[in-house]
Backbone as JSON Lines, residues from 0, in Angstrom:
{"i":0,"aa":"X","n":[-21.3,-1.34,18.46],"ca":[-21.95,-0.13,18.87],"c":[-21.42,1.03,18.04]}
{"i":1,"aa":"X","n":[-22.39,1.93,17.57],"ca":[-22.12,2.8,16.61],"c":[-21.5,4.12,17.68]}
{"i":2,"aa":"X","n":[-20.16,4.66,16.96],"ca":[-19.97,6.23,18.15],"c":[-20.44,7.14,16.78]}
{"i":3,"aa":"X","n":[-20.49,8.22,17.68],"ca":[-20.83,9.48,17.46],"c":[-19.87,10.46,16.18]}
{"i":4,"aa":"X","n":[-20.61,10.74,15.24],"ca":[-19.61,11.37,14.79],"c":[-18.66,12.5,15.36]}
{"i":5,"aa":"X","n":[-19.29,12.94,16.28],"ca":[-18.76,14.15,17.36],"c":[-17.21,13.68,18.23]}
{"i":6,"aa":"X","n":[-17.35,12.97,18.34],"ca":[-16.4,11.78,18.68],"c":[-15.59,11.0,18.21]}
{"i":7,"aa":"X","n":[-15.03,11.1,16.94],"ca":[-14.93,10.2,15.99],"c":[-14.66,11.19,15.04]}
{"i":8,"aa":"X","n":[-13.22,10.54,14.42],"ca":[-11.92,10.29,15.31],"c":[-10.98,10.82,16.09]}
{"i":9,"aa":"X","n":[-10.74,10.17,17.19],"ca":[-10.07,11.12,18.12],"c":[-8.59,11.97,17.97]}
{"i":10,"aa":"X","n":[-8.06,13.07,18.22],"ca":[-6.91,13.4,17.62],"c":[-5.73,12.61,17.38]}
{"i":11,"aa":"X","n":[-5.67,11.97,18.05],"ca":[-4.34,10.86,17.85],"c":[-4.72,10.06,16.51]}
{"i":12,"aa":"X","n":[-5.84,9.95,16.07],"ca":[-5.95,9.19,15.12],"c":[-5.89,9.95,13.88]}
{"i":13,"aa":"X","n":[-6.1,11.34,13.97],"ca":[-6.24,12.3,12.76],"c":[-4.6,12.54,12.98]}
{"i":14,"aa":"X","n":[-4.1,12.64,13.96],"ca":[-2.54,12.69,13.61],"c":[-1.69,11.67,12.8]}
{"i":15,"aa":"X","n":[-2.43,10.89,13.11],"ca":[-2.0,9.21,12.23],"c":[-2.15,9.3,10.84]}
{"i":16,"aa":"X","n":[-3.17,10.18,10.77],"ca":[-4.07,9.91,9.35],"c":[-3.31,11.01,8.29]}
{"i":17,"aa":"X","n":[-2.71,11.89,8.77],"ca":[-1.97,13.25,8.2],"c":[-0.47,12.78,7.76]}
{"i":18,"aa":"X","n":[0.05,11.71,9.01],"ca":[1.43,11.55,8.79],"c":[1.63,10.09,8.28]}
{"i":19,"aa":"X","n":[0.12,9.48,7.46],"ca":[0.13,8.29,6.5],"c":[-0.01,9.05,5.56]}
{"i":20,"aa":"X","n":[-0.87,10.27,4.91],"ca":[-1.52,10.77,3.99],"c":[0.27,11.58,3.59]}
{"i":21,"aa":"X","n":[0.42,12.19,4.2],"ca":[2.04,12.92,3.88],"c":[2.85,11.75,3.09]}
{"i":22,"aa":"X","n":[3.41,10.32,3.57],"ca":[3.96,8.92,3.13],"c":[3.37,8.63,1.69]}
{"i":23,"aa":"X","n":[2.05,8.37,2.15],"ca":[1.52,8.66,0.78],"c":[1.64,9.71,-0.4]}
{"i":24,"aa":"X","n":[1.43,10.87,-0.55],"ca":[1.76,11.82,-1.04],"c":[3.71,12.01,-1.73]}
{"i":25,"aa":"X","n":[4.22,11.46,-0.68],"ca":[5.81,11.26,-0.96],"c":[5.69,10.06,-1.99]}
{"i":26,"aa":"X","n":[5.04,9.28,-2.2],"ca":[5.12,8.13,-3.27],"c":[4.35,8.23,-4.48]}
{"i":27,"aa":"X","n":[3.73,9.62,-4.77],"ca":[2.7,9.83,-5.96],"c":[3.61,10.02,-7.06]}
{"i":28,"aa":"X","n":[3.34,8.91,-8.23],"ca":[3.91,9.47,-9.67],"c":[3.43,10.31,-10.52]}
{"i":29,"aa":"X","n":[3.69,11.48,-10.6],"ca":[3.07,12.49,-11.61],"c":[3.55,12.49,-13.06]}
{"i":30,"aa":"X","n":[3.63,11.63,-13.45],"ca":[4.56,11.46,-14.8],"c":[3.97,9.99,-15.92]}
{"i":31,"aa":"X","n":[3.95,10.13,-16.96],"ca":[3.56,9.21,-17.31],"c":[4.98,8.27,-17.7]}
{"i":32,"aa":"X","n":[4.77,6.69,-16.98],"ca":[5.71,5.76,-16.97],"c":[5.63,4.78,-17.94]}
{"i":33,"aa":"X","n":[4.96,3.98,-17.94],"ca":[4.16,3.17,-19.36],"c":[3.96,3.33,-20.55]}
{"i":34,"aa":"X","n":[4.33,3.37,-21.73],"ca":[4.66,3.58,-22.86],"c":[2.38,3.77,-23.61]}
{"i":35,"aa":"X","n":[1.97,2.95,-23.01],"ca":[-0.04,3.02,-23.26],"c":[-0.14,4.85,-22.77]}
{"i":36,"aa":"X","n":[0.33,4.84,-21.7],"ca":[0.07,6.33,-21.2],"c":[0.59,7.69,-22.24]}
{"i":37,"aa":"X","n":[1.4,7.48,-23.35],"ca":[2.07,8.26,-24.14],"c":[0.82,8.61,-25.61]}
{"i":38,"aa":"X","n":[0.36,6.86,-24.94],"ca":[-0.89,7.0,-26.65],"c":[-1.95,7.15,-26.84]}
{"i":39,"aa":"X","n":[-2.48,8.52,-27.28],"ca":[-3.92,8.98,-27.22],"c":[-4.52,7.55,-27.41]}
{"i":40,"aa":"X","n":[-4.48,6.82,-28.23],"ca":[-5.68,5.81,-27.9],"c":[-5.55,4.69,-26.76]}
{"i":41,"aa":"X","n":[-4.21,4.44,-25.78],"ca":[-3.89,3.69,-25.31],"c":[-3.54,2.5,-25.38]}
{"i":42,"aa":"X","n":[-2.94,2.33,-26.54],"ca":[-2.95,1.18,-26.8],"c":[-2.09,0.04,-26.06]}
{"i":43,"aa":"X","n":[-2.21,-1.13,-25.38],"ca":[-1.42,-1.65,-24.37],"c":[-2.36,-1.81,-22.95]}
{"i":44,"aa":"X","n":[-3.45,-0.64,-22.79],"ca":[-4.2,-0.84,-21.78],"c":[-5.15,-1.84,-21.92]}
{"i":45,"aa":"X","n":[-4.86,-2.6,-20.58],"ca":[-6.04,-3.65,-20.86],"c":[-7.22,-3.75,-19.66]}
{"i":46,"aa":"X","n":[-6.74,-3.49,-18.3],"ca":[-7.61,-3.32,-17.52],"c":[-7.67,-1.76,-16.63]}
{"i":47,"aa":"X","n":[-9.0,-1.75,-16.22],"ca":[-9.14,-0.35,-15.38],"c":[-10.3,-0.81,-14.27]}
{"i":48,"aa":"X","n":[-9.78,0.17,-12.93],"ca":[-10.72,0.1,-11.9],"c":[-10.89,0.81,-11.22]}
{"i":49,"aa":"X","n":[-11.54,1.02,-10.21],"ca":[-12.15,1.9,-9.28],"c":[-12.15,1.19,-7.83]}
{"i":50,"aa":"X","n":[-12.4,2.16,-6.94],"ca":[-11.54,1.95,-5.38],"c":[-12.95,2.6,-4.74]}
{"i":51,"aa":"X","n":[-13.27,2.11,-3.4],"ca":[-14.91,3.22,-3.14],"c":[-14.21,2.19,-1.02]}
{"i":52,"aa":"X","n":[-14.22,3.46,-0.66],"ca":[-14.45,3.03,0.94],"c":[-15.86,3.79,1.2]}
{"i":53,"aa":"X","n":[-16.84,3.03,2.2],"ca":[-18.06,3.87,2.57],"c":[-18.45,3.05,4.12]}
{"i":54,"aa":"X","n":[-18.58,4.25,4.81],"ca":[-18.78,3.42,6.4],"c":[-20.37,3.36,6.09]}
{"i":55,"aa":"X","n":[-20.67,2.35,7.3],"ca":[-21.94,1.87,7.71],"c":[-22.56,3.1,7.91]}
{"i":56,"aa":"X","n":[-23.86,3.63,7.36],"ca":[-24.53,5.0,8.05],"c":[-24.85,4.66,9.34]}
{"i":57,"aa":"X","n":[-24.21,6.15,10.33],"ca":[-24.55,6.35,11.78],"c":[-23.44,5.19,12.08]}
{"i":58,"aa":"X","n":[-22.04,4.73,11.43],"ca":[-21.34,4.19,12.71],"c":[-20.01,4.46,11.48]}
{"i":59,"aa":"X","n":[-18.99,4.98,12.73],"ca":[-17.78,5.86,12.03],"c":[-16.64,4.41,12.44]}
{"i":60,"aa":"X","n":[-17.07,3.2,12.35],"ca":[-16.09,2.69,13.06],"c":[-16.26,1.38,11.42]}
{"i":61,"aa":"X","n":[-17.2,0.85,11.44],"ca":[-17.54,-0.24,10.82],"c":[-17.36,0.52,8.98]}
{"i":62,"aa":"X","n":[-16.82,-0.33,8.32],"ca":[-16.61,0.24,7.42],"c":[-16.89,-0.96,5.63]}
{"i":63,"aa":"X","n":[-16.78,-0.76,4.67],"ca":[-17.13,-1.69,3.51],"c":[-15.96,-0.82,2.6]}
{"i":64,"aa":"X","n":[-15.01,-1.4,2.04],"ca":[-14.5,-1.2,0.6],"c":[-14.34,-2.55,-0.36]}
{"i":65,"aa":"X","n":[-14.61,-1.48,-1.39],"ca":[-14.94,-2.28,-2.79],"c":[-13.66,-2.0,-3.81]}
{"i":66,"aa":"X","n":[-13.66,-3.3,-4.86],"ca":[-12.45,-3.11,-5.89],"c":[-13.38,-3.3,-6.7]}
{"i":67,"aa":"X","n":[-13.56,-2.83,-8.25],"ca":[-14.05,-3.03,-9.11],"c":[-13.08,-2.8,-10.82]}
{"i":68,"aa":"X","n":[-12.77,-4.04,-11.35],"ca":[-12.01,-4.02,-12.37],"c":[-12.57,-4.54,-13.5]}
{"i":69,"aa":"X","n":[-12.26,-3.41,-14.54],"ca":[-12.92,-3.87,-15.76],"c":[-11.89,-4.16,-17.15]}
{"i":70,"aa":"X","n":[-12.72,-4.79,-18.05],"ca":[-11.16,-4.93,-19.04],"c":[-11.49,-3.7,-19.95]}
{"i":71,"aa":"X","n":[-10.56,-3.48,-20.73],"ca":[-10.08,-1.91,-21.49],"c":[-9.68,-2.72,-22.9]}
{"i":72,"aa":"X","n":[-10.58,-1.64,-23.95],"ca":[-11.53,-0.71,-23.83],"c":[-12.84,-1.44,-24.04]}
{"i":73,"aa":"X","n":[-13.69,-2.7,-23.86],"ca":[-14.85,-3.11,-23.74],"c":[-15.71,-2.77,-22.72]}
{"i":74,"aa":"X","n":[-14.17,-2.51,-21.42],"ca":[-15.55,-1.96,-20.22],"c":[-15.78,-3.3,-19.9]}
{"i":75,"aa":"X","n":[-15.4,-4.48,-20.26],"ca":[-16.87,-5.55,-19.13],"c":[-16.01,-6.27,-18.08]}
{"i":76,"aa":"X","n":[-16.96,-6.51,-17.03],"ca":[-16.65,-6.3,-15.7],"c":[-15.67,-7.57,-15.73]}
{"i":77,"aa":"X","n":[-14.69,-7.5,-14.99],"ca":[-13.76,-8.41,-14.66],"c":[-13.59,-9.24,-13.17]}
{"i":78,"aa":"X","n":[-13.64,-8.15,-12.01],"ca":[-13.39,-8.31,-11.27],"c":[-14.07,-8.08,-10.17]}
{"i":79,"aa":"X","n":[-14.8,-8.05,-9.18],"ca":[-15.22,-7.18,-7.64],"c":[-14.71,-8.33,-6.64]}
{"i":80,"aa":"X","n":[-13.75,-7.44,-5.76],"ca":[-13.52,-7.65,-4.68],"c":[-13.67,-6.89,-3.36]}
{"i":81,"aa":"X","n":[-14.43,-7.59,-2.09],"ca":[-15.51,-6.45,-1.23],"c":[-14.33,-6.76,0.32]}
{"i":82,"aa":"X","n":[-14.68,-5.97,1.44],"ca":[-13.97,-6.63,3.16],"c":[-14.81,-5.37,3.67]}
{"i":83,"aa":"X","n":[-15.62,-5.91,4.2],"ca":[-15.99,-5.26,5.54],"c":[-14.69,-5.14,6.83]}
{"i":84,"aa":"X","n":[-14.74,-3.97,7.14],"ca":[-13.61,-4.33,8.42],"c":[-14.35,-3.21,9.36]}
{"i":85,"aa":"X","n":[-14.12,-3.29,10.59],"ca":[-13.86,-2.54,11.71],"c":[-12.85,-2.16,12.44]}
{"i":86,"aa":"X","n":[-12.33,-1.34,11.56],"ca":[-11.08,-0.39,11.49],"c":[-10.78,1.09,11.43]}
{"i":87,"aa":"X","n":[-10.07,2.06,11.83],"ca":[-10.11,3.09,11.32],"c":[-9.54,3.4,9.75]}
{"i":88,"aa":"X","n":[-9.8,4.44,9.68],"ca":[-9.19,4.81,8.3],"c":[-8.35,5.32,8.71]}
{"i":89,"aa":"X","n":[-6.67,5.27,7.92],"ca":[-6.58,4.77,6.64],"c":[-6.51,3.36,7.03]}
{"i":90,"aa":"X","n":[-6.29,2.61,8.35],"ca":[-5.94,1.42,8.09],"c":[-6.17,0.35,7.12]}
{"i":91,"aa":"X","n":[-7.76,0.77,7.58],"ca":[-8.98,-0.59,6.7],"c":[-8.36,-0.08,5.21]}
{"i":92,"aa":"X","n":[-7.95,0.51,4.83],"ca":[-7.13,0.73,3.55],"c":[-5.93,-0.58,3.03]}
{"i":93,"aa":"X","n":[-5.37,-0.96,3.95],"ca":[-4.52,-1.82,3.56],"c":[-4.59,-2.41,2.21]}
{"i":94,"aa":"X","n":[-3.23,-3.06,1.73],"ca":[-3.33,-3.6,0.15],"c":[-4.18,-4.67,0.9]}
{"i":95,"aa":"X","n":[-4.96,-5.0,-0.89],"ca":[-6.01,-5.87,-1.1],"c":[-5.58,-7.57,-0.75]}
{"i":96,"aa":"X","n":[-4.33,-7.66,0.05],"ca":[-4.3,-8.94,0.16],"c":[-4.96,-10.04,1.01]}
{"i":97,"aa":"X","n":[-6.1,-9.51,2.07],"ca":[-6.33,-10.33,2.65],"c":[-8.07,-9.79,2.27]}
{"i":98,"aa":"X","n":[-8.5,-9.52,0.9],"ca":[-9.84,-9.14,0.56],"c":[-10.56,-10.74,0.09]}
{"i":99,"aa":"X","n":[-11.52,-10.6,0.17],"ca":[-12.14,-11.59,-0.22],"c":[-12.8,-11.42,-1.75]}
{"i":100,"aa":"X","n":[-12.89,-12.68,-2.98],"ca":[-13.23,-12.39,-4.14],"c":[-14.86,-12.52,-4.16]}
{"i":101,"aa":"X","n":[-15.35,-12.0,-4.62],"ca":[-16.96,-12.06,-4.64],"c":[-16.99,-12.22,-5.6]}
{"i":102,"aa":"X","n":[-16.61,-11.98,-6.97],"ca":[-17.84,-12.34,-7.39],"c":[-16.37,-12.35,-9.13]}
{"i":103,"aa":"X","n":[-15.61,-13.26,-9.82],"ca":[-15.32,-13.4,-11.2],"c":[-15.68,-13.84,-12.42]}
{"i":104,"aa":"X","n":[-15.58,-13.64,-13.44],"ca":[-16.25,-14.37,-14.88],"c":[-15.23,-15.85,-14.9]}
């Protein structure tokens, strides 16, 4: 059953969500670490990807994230891995270890 965005999420859960997002924020590297990151052309990089959470329209509960990895610098697709969950956010965030593979070369 879909709730309401009016409803959704309740404060205890936006308190949750502030004092994961803070944890998070305490672990951001602003610095380049990797020796590829130093070289305008990058050389050493081999893969790149993208991250996408998007809930079900009209239900704040049911949710879809996607992994999408490509190899560097050709660009061609490497990887998608998808999990529907019914979770809040950030939970349904969790590392990708219990994602399912859809779809490899």
């Amino acid at each position: 059953m879909a709730q309401e965005a009016a409803e959704w999420p309740p404060e205890e859960t936006l308190s949750l969500w502030k004092r994961e997002q803070a944890q998070l924020k305490a672990r951001v590297v602003d610095r380049d670490t990797e020796a590829w990151q130093r070289d305008p052309a990058f050389s050493g990089l081999r893969r790149v990807g993208g991250v996408d959470m998007s809930f079900v329209k009209g239900d704040s509960v049911r949710a879809c994230a996607s992994l999408v990895v490509l190899s560097y610098p050709e660009l061609e697709f490497c990887l998608q891995v998808a999990k529907q969950n019914r979770s809040s956010l950030p939970s349904a965030c969790q590392p990708f270890r219990c994602w399912k593979q859809l779809r490899a070369p």
